[in-house]
PDB file of C-alpha atoms in Angstrom:
ATOM      1  CA  ASP A 199      35.230   5.987   8.105  1.00  0.00           C
ATOM      2  CA  ASP A 200      34.631   6.356   4.364  1.00  0.00           C
ATOM      3  CA  THR A 201      38.329   5.616   3.633  1.00  0.00           C
ATOM      4  CA  GLU A 202      38.225   2.216   5.308  1.00  0.00           C
ATOM      5  CA  ASN A 203      38.470  -0.760   2.986  1.00  0.00           C
ATOM      6  CA  ARG A 204      36.018  -3.602   3.386  1.00  0.00           C
ATOM      7  CA  ALA A 205      35.889  -6.944   1.567  1.00  0.00           C
ATOM      8  CA  VAL A 206      32.275  -7.798   0.755  1.00  0.00           C
ATOM      9  CA  THR A 207      30.902 -10.804  -1.114  1.00  0.00           C
ATOM     10  CA  GLY A 208      27.284 -11.398  -1.982  1.00  0.00           C
ATOM     11  CA  ILE A 209      24.330 -11.013  -4.292  1.00  0.00           C
ATOM     12  CA  SER A 210      23.273  -7.802  -5.967  1.00  0.00           C
ATOM     13  CA  SER A 211      20.471  -6.876  -8.351  1.00  0.00           C
ATOM     14  CA  PRO A 212      20.603  -5.290 -11.805  1.00  0.00           C
ATOM     15  CA  GLY A 213      20.429  -1.529 -11.460  1.00  0.00           C
ATOM     16  CA  ALA A 214      21.059  -1.603  -7.706  1.00  0.00           C
ATOM     17  CA  PRO A 215      24.754  -1.214  -6.760  1.00  0.00           C
ATOM     18  CA  TYR A 216      24.279  -2.765  -3.317  1.00  0.00           C
ATOM     19  CA  VAL A 217      25.002  -6.118  -1.720  1.00  0.00           C
ATOM     20  CA  LEU A 218      21.539  -7.350  -0.790  1.00  0.00           C
ATOM     21  CA  ILE A 219      22.613 -10.740   0.602  1.00  0.00           C
ATOM     22  CA  GLY A 220      26.183 -11.496   1.601  1.00  0.00           C
ATOM     23  CA  HIS A 221      28.984 -11.128   4.105  1.00  0.00           C
ATOM     24  CA  ASN A 222      31.975  -9.027   4.985  1.00  0.00           C
ATOM     25  CA  GLU A 223      34.886  -9.964   7.277  1.00  0.00           C
ATOM     26  CA  GLU A 224      32.778  -9.654  10.439  1.00  0.00           C
ATOM     27  CA  ILE A 225      29.114 -10.420   9.732  1.00  0.00           C
ATOM     28  CA  CYS A 226      26.841 -12.130   7.234  1.00  0.00           C
ATOM     29  CA  TRP A 227      23.168 -11.599   6.444  1.00  0.00           C
ATOM     30  CA  GLY A 228      20.392 -13.109   4.376  1.00  0.00           C
ATOM     31  CA  ILE A 229      16.838 -12.159   3.475  1.00  0.00           C
ATOM     32  CA  THR A 230      13.472 -13.771   2.829  1.00  0.00           C
ATOM     33  CA  LEU A 231      10.212 -12.135   1.884  1.00  0.00           C
ATOM     34  CA  ALA A 232       8.110 -11.009   4.860  1.00  0.00           C
ATOM     35  CA  TYR A 233       4.407 -11.450   4.256  1.00  0.00           C
ATOM     36  CA  SER A 234       3.351  -8.543   6.432  1.00  0.00           C
ATOM     37  CA  ASP A 235      -0.015  -6.977   5.696  1.00  0.00           C
ATOM     38  CA  ALA A 236       1.000  -3.656   4.166  1.00  0.00           C
ATOM     39  CA  GLN A 237      -1.706  -3.269   1.549  1.00  0.00           C
ATOM     40  CA  ASP A 238      -5.465  -2.892   1.408  1.00  0.00           C
ATOM     41  CA  LEU A 239      -8.099  -3.065  -1.308  1.00  0.00           C
ATOM     42  CA  PHE A 240     -10.812  -0.423  -1.066  1.00  0.00           C
ATOM     43  CA  VAL A 241     -14.161  -0.523  -2.840  1.00  0.00           C
ATOM     44  CA  GLU A 242     -14.977   3.003  -4.013  1.00  0.00           C
ATOM     45  CA  ARG A 243     -18.386   4.385  -4.980  1.00  0.00           C
ATOM     46  CA  PHE A 244     -18.443   6.860  -7.865  1.00  0.00           C
ATOM     47  CA  ARG A 245     -21.213   9.203  -8.991  1.00  0.00           C
ATOM     48  CA  MET A 246     -21.444  11.478 -11.989  1.00  0.00           C
ATOM     49  CA  ASP A 247     -21.177  15.183 -11.213  1.00  0.00           C
ATOM     50  CA  PRO A 248     -24.140  16.737 -13.100  1.00  0.00           C
ATOM     51  CA  ALA A 249     -22.286  20.053 -13.451  1.00  0.00           C
ATOM     52  CA  THR A 250     -19.032  18.765 -14.935  1.00  0.00           C
ATOM     53  CA  HIS A 251     -20.212  15.335 -16.178  1.00  0.00           C
ATOM     54  CA  GLN A 252     -17.174  13.804 -14.516  1.00  0.00           C
ATOM     55  CA  LEU A 253     -16.995  10.970 -12.023  1.00  0.00           C
ATOM     56  CA  ARG A 254     -16.529  11.821  -8.367  1.00  0.00           C
ATOM     57  CA  TYR A 255     -15.841   9.302  -5.607  1.00  0.00           C
ATOM     58  CA  LEU A 256     -17.480   9.419  -2.195  1.00  0.00           C
ATOM     59  CA  HIS A 257     -15.376   9.727   0.943  1.00  0.00           C
ATOM     60  CA  LYS A 258     -16.638  10.685   4.403  1.00  0.00           C
ATOM     61  CA  GLY A 259     -19.608  12.628   3.062  1.00  0.00           C
ATOM     62  CA  GLN A 260     -17.752  14.417   0.258  1.00  0.00           C
ATOM     63  CA  ALA A 261     -17.653  13.905  -3.495  1.00  0.00           C
ATOM     64  CA  LEU A 262     -13.998  14.146  -4.534  1.00  0.00           C
ATOM     65  CA  ALA A 263     -12.321  14.268  -7.921  1.00  0.00           C
ATOM     66  CA  PRO A 264      -9.890  11.430  -8.626  1.00  0.00           C
ATOM     67  CA  THR A 265      -6.308  12.301  -9.538  1.00  0.00           C
ATOM     68  CA  LEU A 266      -5.136  11.636 -13.089  1.00  0.00           C
ATOM     69  CA  VAL A 267      -1.528  10.826 -13.947  1.00  0.00           C
ATOM     70  CA  ASN A 268      -0.445  10.026 -17.505  1.00  0.00           C
ATOM     71  CA  GLU A 269       2.321   7.415 -17.325  1.00  0.00           C
ATOM     72  CA  SER A 270       4.507   7.324 -20.446  1.00  0.00           C
ATOM     73  CA  ILE A 271       5.965   3.888 -21.189  1.00  0.00           C
ATOM     74  CA  ALA A 272       8.711   3.661 -23.817  1.00  0.00           C
ATOM     75  CA  VAL A 273       8.317   0.659 -26.153  1.00  0.00           C
ATOM     76  CA  LYS A 274      11.152  -0.515 -28.356  1.00  0.00           C
ATOM     77  CA  ASP A 275      10.566   0.131 -32.074  1.00  0.00           C
ATOM     78  CA  ARG A 276       7.091   1.479 -31.355  1.00  0.00           C
ATOM     79  CA  SER A 277       5.542   4.746 -30.296  1.00  0.00           C
ATOM     80  CA  THR A 278       5.430   5.600 -26.602  1.00  0.00           C
ATOM     81  CA  HIS A 279       2.427   4.156 -24.806  1.00  0.00           C
ATOM     82  CA  VAL A 280       0.561   6.506 -22.466  1.00  0.00           C
ATOM     83  CA  GLU A 281      -1.330   4.835 -19.629  1.00  0.00           C
ATOM     84  CA  ARG A 282      -4.032   6.938 -17.969  1.00  0.00           C
ATOM     85  CA  CYS A 283      -3.878   6.191 -14.241  1.00  0.00           C
ATOM     86  CA  PHE A 284      -6.549   7.438 -11.870  1.00  0.00           C
ATOM     87  CA  SER A 285      -6.230   7.299  -8.114  1.00  0.00           C
ATOM     88  CA  THR A 286      -8.208   8.237  -5.013  1.00  0.00           C
ATOM     89  CA  CYS A 287      -7.061   9.230  -1.534  1.00  0.00           C
ATOM     90  CA  HIS A 288      -6.590   5.509  -0.908  1.00  0.00           C
ATOM     91  CA  GLY A 289      -4.594   4.463  -3.949  1.00  0.00           C
ATOM     92  CA  ILE A 290      -4.534   3.626  -7.617  1.00  0.00           C
ATOM     93  CA  ILE A 291      -7.759   2.434  -9.221  1.00  0.00           C
ATOM     94  CA  ILE A 292      -7.868  -1.044 -10.790  1.00  0.00           C
ATOM     95  CA  PRO A 293      -8.207  -0.758 -13.753  1.00  0.00           C
ATOM     96  CA  ALA A 294      -6.377   2.549 -13.534  1.00  0.00           C
ATOM     97  CA  ASP A 295      -8.371   4.120 -16.385  1.00  0.00           C
ATOM     98  CA  LEU A 296     -11.847   5.095 -15.208  1.00  0.00           C
ATOM     99  CA  MET A 297     -13.074   4.961 -18.784  1.00  0.00           C
ATOM    100  CA  ALA A 298     -12.017   1.350 -19.245  1.00  0.00           C
ATOM    101  CA  PRO A 299     -14.724  -1.336 -19.099  1.00  0.00           C
ATOM    102  CA  PRO A 300     -16.252  -3.025 -17.252  1.00  0.00           C
ATOM    103  CA  VAL A 301     -18.187  -0.426 -15.278  1.00  0.00           C
ATOM    104  CA  LEU A 302     -20.039  -1.930 -12.346  1.00  0.00           C
ATOM    105  CA  LYS A 303     -23.227  -0.406 -10.973  1.00  0.00           C
ATOM    106  CA  PHE A 304     -25.219  -0.627  -7.798  1.00  0.00           C
ATOM    107  CA  PRO A 305     -28.883  -1.626  -8.194  1.00  0.00           C
ATOM    108  CA  ALA A 306     -31.493   0.373  -6.309  1.00  0.00           C
ATOM    109  CA  ASP A 307     -31.020  -1.640  -3.105  1.00  0.00           C
ATOM    110  CA  GLY A 308     -27.271  -0.958  -3.150  1.00  0.00           C
ATOM    111  CA  LYS A 309     -26.534  -4.509  -2.001  1.00  0.00           C
ATOM    112  CA  GLN A 310     -24.933  -6.248  -4.983  1.00  0.00           C
ATOM    113  CA  ALA A 311     -22.836  -4.539  -7.635  1.00  0.00           C
ATOM    114  CA  THR A 312     -23.212  -6.011 -11.122  1.00  0.00           C
ATOM    115  CA  PRO A 313     -22.183  -4.936 -14.633  1.00  0.00           C
ATOM    116  CA  SER A 314     -25.628  -3.472 -15.351  1.00  0.00           C
ATOM    117  CA  GLY A 315     -27.066  -2.895 -11.903  1.00  0.00           C
ATOM    118  CA  LYS A 316     -29.782  -5.505 -12.461  1.00  0.00           C
ATOM    119  CA  SER A 317     -30.655  -8.197  -9.964  1.00  0.00           C
ATOM    120  CA  GLY A 318     -29.982 -11.823 -10.749  1.00  0.00           C
ATOM    121  CA  GLU A 319     -26.465 -11.307 -12.056  1.00  0.00           C
ATOM    122  CA  ALA A 320     -23.264 -12.472 -10.402  1.00  0.00           C
ATOM    123  CA  PRO A 321     -22.303  -9.905  -7.750  1.00  0.00           C
ATOM    124  CA  PHE A 322     -18.930  -8.204  -7.816  1.00  0.00           C
ATOM    125  CA  THR A 323     -18.463  -8.257  -4.065  1.00  0.00           C
ATOM    126  CA  THR A 324     -19.296 -11.008  -1.616  1.00  0.00           C
ATOM    127  CA  PRO A 325     -22.126 -11.168   0.951  1.00  0.00           C
ATOM    128  CA  VAL A 326     -19.414 -11.053   3.618  1.00  0.00           C
ATOM    129  CA  PHE A 327     -18.380  -7.629   2.331  1.00  0.00           C
ATOM    130  CA  TRP A 328     -21.897  -6.248   2.438  1.00  0.00           C
ATOM    131  CA  ALA A 329     -22.534  -7.717   5.877  1.00  0.00           C
ATOM    132  CA  GLN A 330     -19.506  -5.758   7.018  1.00  0.00           C
ATOM    133  CA  VAL A 331     -20.774  -2.575   5.344  1.00  0.00           C
ATOM    134  CA  GLU A 332     -24.156  -2.930   7.029  1.00  0.00           C
ATOM    135  CA  SER A 333     -22.552  -3.426  10.431  1.00  0.00           C
ATOM    136  CA  GLU A 334     -20.514  -0.260   9.950  1.00  0.00           C
ATOM    137  CA  ALA A 335     -23.372   1.880   8.664  1.00  0.00           C
ATOM    138  CA  ALA A 336     -24.426   3.096  12.092  1.00  0.00           C
ATOM    139  CA  ALA A 337     -20.847   4.063  12.953  1.00  0.00           C
ATOM    140  CA  ALA A 338     -20.016   5.717   9.642  1.00  0.00           C
ATOM    141  CA  VAL A 339     -18.211   9.018   9.989  1.00  0.00           C
ATOM    142  CA  ALA A 340     -20.695  10.741   7.677  1.00  0.00           C
ATOM    143  CA  PRO A 341     -23.401   9.582   5.275  1.00  0.00           C
ATOM    144  CA  ALA A 342     -22.825   9.715   1.556  1.00  0.00           C
ATOM    145  CA  PRO A 343     -24.124  12.928  -0.013  1.00  0.00           C
ATOM    146  CA  PRO A 344     -27.526  12.568  -1.677  1.00  0.00           C
ATOM    147  CA  ASN A 345     -27.662  11.954  -5.393  1.00  0.00           C
ATOM    148  CA  PRO A 346     -28.500  15.342  -6.932  1.00  0.00           C
ATOM    149  CA  THR A 347     -30.885  13.634  -9.360  1.00  0.00           C
ATOM    150  CA  ASP A 348     -33.012  11.893  -6.729  1.00  0.00           C
ATOM    151  CA  GLY A 349     -34.193  14.911  -4.758  1.00  0.00           C
ATOM    152  CA  GLY A 350     -32.233  13.781  -1.715  1.00  0.00           C
ATOM    153  CA  GLY A 351     -34.529  10.831  -1.095  1.00  0.00           C
ATOM    154  CA  ALA A 352     -32.718   7.881   0.432  1.00  0.00           C
ATOM    155  CA  SER A 353     -35.022   5.337  -1.215  1.00  0.00           C
ATOM    156  CA  ALA A 354     -34.638   6.609  -4.780  1.00  0.00           C
ATOM    157  CA  PRO A 355     -32.484   4.508  -7.161  1.00  0.00           C
ATOM    158  CA  VAL A 356     -28.872   5.654  -7.229  1.00  0.00           C
ATOM    159  CA  ASP A 357     -26.882   5.312 -10.435  1.00  0.00           C
ATOM    160  CA  GLU A 358     -23.353   4.618  -9.238  1.00  0.00           C
ATOM    161  CA  THR A 359     -20.264   2.949 -10.554  1.00  0.00           C
ATOM    162  CA  GLN A 360     -17.927   0.919  -8.441  1.00  0.00           C
ATOM    163  CA  PHE A 361     -14.173   0.525  -8.649  1.00  0.00           C
ATOM    164  CA  VAL A 362     -11.525  -1.122  -6.511  1.00  0.00           C
ATOM    165  CA  ASP A 363      -8.309   0.691  -5.647  1.00  0.00           C
ATOM    166  CA  LEU A 364      -5.098  -0.495  -4.026  1.00  0.00           C
ATOM    167  CA  ARG A 365      -3.313   1.115  -1.094  1.00  0.00           C
ATOM    168  CA  LEU A 366       0.206  -0.265  -1.027  1.00  0.00           C
ATOM    169  CA  ALA A 367       2.953   0.974   1.285  1.00  0.00           C
ATOM    170  CA  VAL A 368       5.718   0.119  -1.187  1.00  0.00           C
ATOM    171  CA  MET A 369       4.254   2.662  -3.639  1.00  0.00           C
ATOM    172  CA  ASP A 370       4.947   5.582  -1.284  1.00  0.00           C
ATOM    173  CA  ALA A 371       7.945   7.416  -2.708  1.00  0.00           C
ATOM    174  CA  SER A 372       8.956   8.768   0.707  1.00  0.00           C
ATOM    175  CA  LEU A 373       9.661   5.197   1.839  1.00  0.00           C
ATOM    176  CA  LEU A 374      12.003   4.556  -1.076  1.00  0.00           C
ATOM    177  CA  ALA A 375      14.158   7.667  -0.572  1.00  0.00           C
ATOM    178  CA  PRO A 376      16.109   6.474   2.526  1.00  0.00           C
ATOM    179  CA  ALA A 377      16.661   2.943   1.185  1.00  0.00           C
ATOM    180  CA  PRO A 378      19.921   3.653  -0.722  1.00  0.00           C
ATOM    181  CA  VAL A 379      21.495   5.045   2.460  1.00  0.00           C
ATOM    182  CA  GLY A 380      20.572   1.962   4.487  1.00  0.00           C
ATOM    183  CA  LEU A 381      21.648  -0.442   1.759  1.00  0.00           C
ATOM    184  CA  SER A 382      24.989   1.320   1.354  1.00  0.00           C
ATOM    185  CA  ARG A 383      25.653   1.076   5.118  1.00  0.00           C
ATOM    186  CA  LEU A 384      24.784  -2.610   5.388  1.00  0.00           C
ATOM    187  CA  PRO A 385      28.104  -3.993   4.011  1.00  0.00           C
ATOM    188  CA  TRP A 386      30.031  -1.778   6.460  1.00  0.00           C
ATOM    189  CA  ALA A 387      28.317  -3.092   9.574  1.00  0.00           C
ATOM    190  CA  ARG A 388      30.656  -4.844  12.028  1.00  0.00           C
ATOM    191  CA  ASN A 389      28.167  -6.024  14.647  1.00  0.00           C
ATOM    192  CA  TYR A 390      24.460  -6.495  15.283  1.00  0.00           C
ATOM    193  CA  GLU A 391      23.928  -2.912  16.468  1.00  0.00           C
ATOM    194  CA  GLU A 392      25.416  -1.444  13.294  1.00  0.00           C
ATOM    195  CA  PHE A 393      23.523  -3.996  11.226  1.00  0.00           C
ATOM    196  CA  ALA A 394      20.195  -3.004  12.842  1.00  0.00           C
ATOM    197  CA  GLU A 395      20.953   0.696  12.418  1.00  0.00           C
ATOM    198  CA  ALA A 396      21.520   0.186   8.689  1.00  0.00           C
ATOM    199  CA  LEU A 397      18.138  -1.545   8.455  1.00  0.00           C
ATOM    200  CA  ARG A 398      16.445   1.480  10.001  1.00  0.00           C
ATOM    201  CA  GLY A 399      16.653   3.269   6.674  1.00  0.00           C
ATOM    202  CA  ILE A 400      15.377   0.327   4.606  1.00  0.00           C
ATOM    203  CA  GLN A 401      11.608   0.627   4.965  1.00  0.00           C
ATOM    204  CA  THR A 402      10.574  -1.128   1.786  1.00  0.00           C
ATOM    205  CA  PRO A 403      10.194  -3.858   0.704  1.00  0.00           C
ATOM    206  CA  LEU A 404       9.169  -5.825   3.797  1.00  0.00           C
ATOM    207  CA  LEU A 405      11.849  -8.436   4.449  1.00  0.00           C
ATOM    208  CA  ASN A 406      13.065 -10.895   7.080  1.00  0.00           C
ATOM    209  CA  TYR A 407      16.769 -10.363   7.749  1.00  0.00           C
ATOM    210  CA  SER A 408      18.859 -13.132   9.288  1.00  0.00           C
ATOM    211  CA  TYR A 409      22.180 -12.290  10.896  1.00  0.00           C
ATOM    212  CA  ALA A 410      25.348 -14.019  12.136  1.00  0.00           C
ATOM    213  CA  ASP A 411      28.816 -12.820  13.060  1.00  0.00           C
ATOM    214  CA  ARG A 412      32.293 -14.123  13.967  1.00  0.00           C
ATOM    215  CA  GLN A 413      31.544 -13.781  17.684  1.00  0.00           C
ATOM    216  CA  ASN A 414      28.977 -16.609  17.345  1.00  0.00           C
ATOM    217  CA  ASN A 415      25.994 -14.271  17.585  1.00  0.00           C
ATOM    218  CA  ILE A 416      22.857 -14.876  15.571  1.00  0.00           C
ATOM    219  CA  GLY A 417      19.993 -12.480  15.055  1.00  0.00           C
ATOM    220  CA  TYR A 418      16.797 -11.704  13.219  1.00  0.00           C
ATOM    221  CA  PHE A 419      14.976  -8.551  12.152  1.00  0.00           C
ATOM    222  CA  HIS A 420      11.575  -8.236  10.517  1.00  0.00           C
ATOM    223  CA  ASN A 421      11.954  -4.939   8.731  1.00  0.00           C
ATOM    224  CA  GLY A 422       9.782  -2.573   6.713  1.00  0.00           C
ATOM    225  CA  ALA A 423       6.893  -0.116   6.890  1.00  0.00           C
ATOM    226  CA  VAL A 424       3.704  -1.656   8.306  1.00  0.00           C
ATOM    227  CA  PRO A 425       0.807   0.825   8.422  1.00  0.00           C
ATOM    228  CA  ILE A 426      -1.341   1.188  11.530  1.00  0.00           C
ATOM    229  CA  ARG A 427      -5.052   0.862  10.841  1.00  0.00           C
ATOM    230  CA  PRO A 428      -8.014   1.660  13.100  1.00  0.00           C
ATOM    231  CA  GLN A 429      -9.685  -1.524  11.836  1.00  0.00           C
ATOM    232  CA  ALA A 430      -7.600  -4.373  10.489  1.00  0.00           C
ATOM    233  CA  ASN A 431      -8.988  -6.471   7.655  1.00  0.00           C
ATOM    234  CA  MET A 432      -6.721  -8.746   5.654  1.00  0.00           C
ATOM    235  CA  HIS A 433      -9.350 -11.009   4.111  1.00  0.00           C
ATOM    236  CA  ILE A 434     -11.670  -8.980   1.864  1.00  0.00           C
ATOM    237  CA  PRO A 435     -11.844  -5.502   0.293  1.00  0.00           C
ATOM    238  CA  VAL A 436     -13.099  -2.795   2.628  1.00  0.00           C
ATOM    239  CA  PRO A 437     -15.535   0.067   1.957  1.00  0.00           C
ATOM    240  CA  GLY A 438     -13.641   3.216   1.056  1.00  0.00           C
ATOM    241  CA  TRP A 439     -16.439   5.760   1.346  1.00  0.00           C
ATOM    242  CA  THR A 440     -16.948   5.558   5.133  1.00  0.00           C
ATOM    243  CA  GLY A 441     -13.375   6.460   6.081  1.00  0.00           C
ATOM    244  CA  LEU A 442     -13.443   3.834   8.833  1.00  0.00           C
ATOM    245  CA  HIS A 443     -10.647   1.800   7.218  1.00  0.00           C
ATOM    246  CA  ASP A 444      -8.356   4.696   6.268  1.00  0.00           C
ATOM    247  CA  TRP A 445      -4.803   4.213   7.477  1.00  0.00           C
ATOM    248  CA  THR A 446      -4.300   6.149  10.715  1.00  0.00           C
ATOM    249  CA  PRO A 447      -3.173   9.634   9.622  1.00  0.00           C
ATOM    250  CA  ASP A 448      -0.072  11.352  10.957  1.00  0.00           C
ATOM    251  CA  PRO A 449       0.488  14.808   9.411  1.00  0.00           C
ATOM    252  CA  ALA A 450       3.981  14.928  10.914  1.00  0.00           C
ATOM    253  CA  ALA A 451       5.098  11.745   9.132  1.00  0.00           C
ATOM    254  CA  PRO A 452       6.571  12.076   5.614  1.00  0.00           C
ATOM    255  CA  ILE A 453       4.309   9.249   4.444  1.00  0.00           C
ATOM    256  CA  GLY A 454       1.241  10.875   6.001  1.00  0.00           C
ATOM    257  CA  TYR A 455       0.172   7.906   8.130  1.00  0.00           C
ATOM    258  CA  ARG A 456       1.324   6.068  11.229  1.00  0.00           C
ATOM    259  CA  GLN A 457       3.387   2.910  10.950  1.00  0.00           C
ATOM    260  CA  VAL A 458       4.689   0.384  13.457  1.00  0.00           C
ATOM    261  CA  PRO A 459       7.839   1.969  14.945  1.00  0.00           C
ATOM    262  CA  PHE A 460      11.124   0.432  13.863  1.00  0.00           C
ATOM    263  CA  ASP A 461      12.113  -0.592  17.394  1.00  0.00           C
ATOM    264  CA  GLU A 462       8.769  -2.389  17.875  1.00  0.00           C
ATOM    265  CA  MET A 463       9.144  -4.591  14.801  1.00  0.00           C
ATOM    266  CA  PRO A 464       9.923  -8.274  15.606  1.00  0.00           C
ATOM    267  CA  HIS A 465      13.649  -8.715  16.186  1.00  0.00           C
ATOM    268  CA  ALA A 466      15.973 -10.751  18.373  1.00  0.00           C
ATOM    269  CA  LEU A 467      19.640 -11.263  19.145  1.00  0.00           C
ATOM    270  CA  ASN A 468      20.667 -14.759  20.218  1.00  0.00           C
ATOM    271  CA  PRO A 469      17.082 -15.990  20.776  1.00  0.00           C
TER     272      PRO A 469
END
């Protein structure tokens, strides 16, 4: 009932007219950060397109053009700063500007990426990473397309650049859209069921919610969007060009990938 009055006390955040931590006359709730693994770093391999002289990244046997977004940032008493942000199918490239140094290259053996592509320099990625790449090579979805300048020979030196990009669930706009509805319902909850239903719409950020009410119930809910991956890896960056570490796609989902269902997230009432 939208006309019902409810006394709510708690903590809010600047710019967010919601009670994030607090209590009403029936229940109280608190939050802590949940360190769920909802992000991945991908190592991307780029080659120069000889026709357009633009960089293309390799993904499952295709050479794809990165997406460019110019982000305008207003600066007080100064002109607006425009940040050129490039991204792949996995996420935003770090640094976001492909033209920004340093550019890292693969030497002819493709094993260690260095600023110049020469052997003897400190590698960008670790031996553990390349051991993983080698173990996946036989199971790769498709080989990388041949370098047009090497005649298709696999043993010819390949002039490539390497970038790291970030796939982060919290950056998906479709996850943010339902959050205001869930946050606005939270102060109106009168029991654990209504409390949990309000959380259903709050998919980001990932948080631990604690719960208690006047009926001496206590509860817990680990809430947020956790992507489902075919191969989990939370320790090192993963190769982006094979497609083996892409988040499991789901064309029917607004976010485009599968996530752990809300009802299967860790939760308990009176444990």
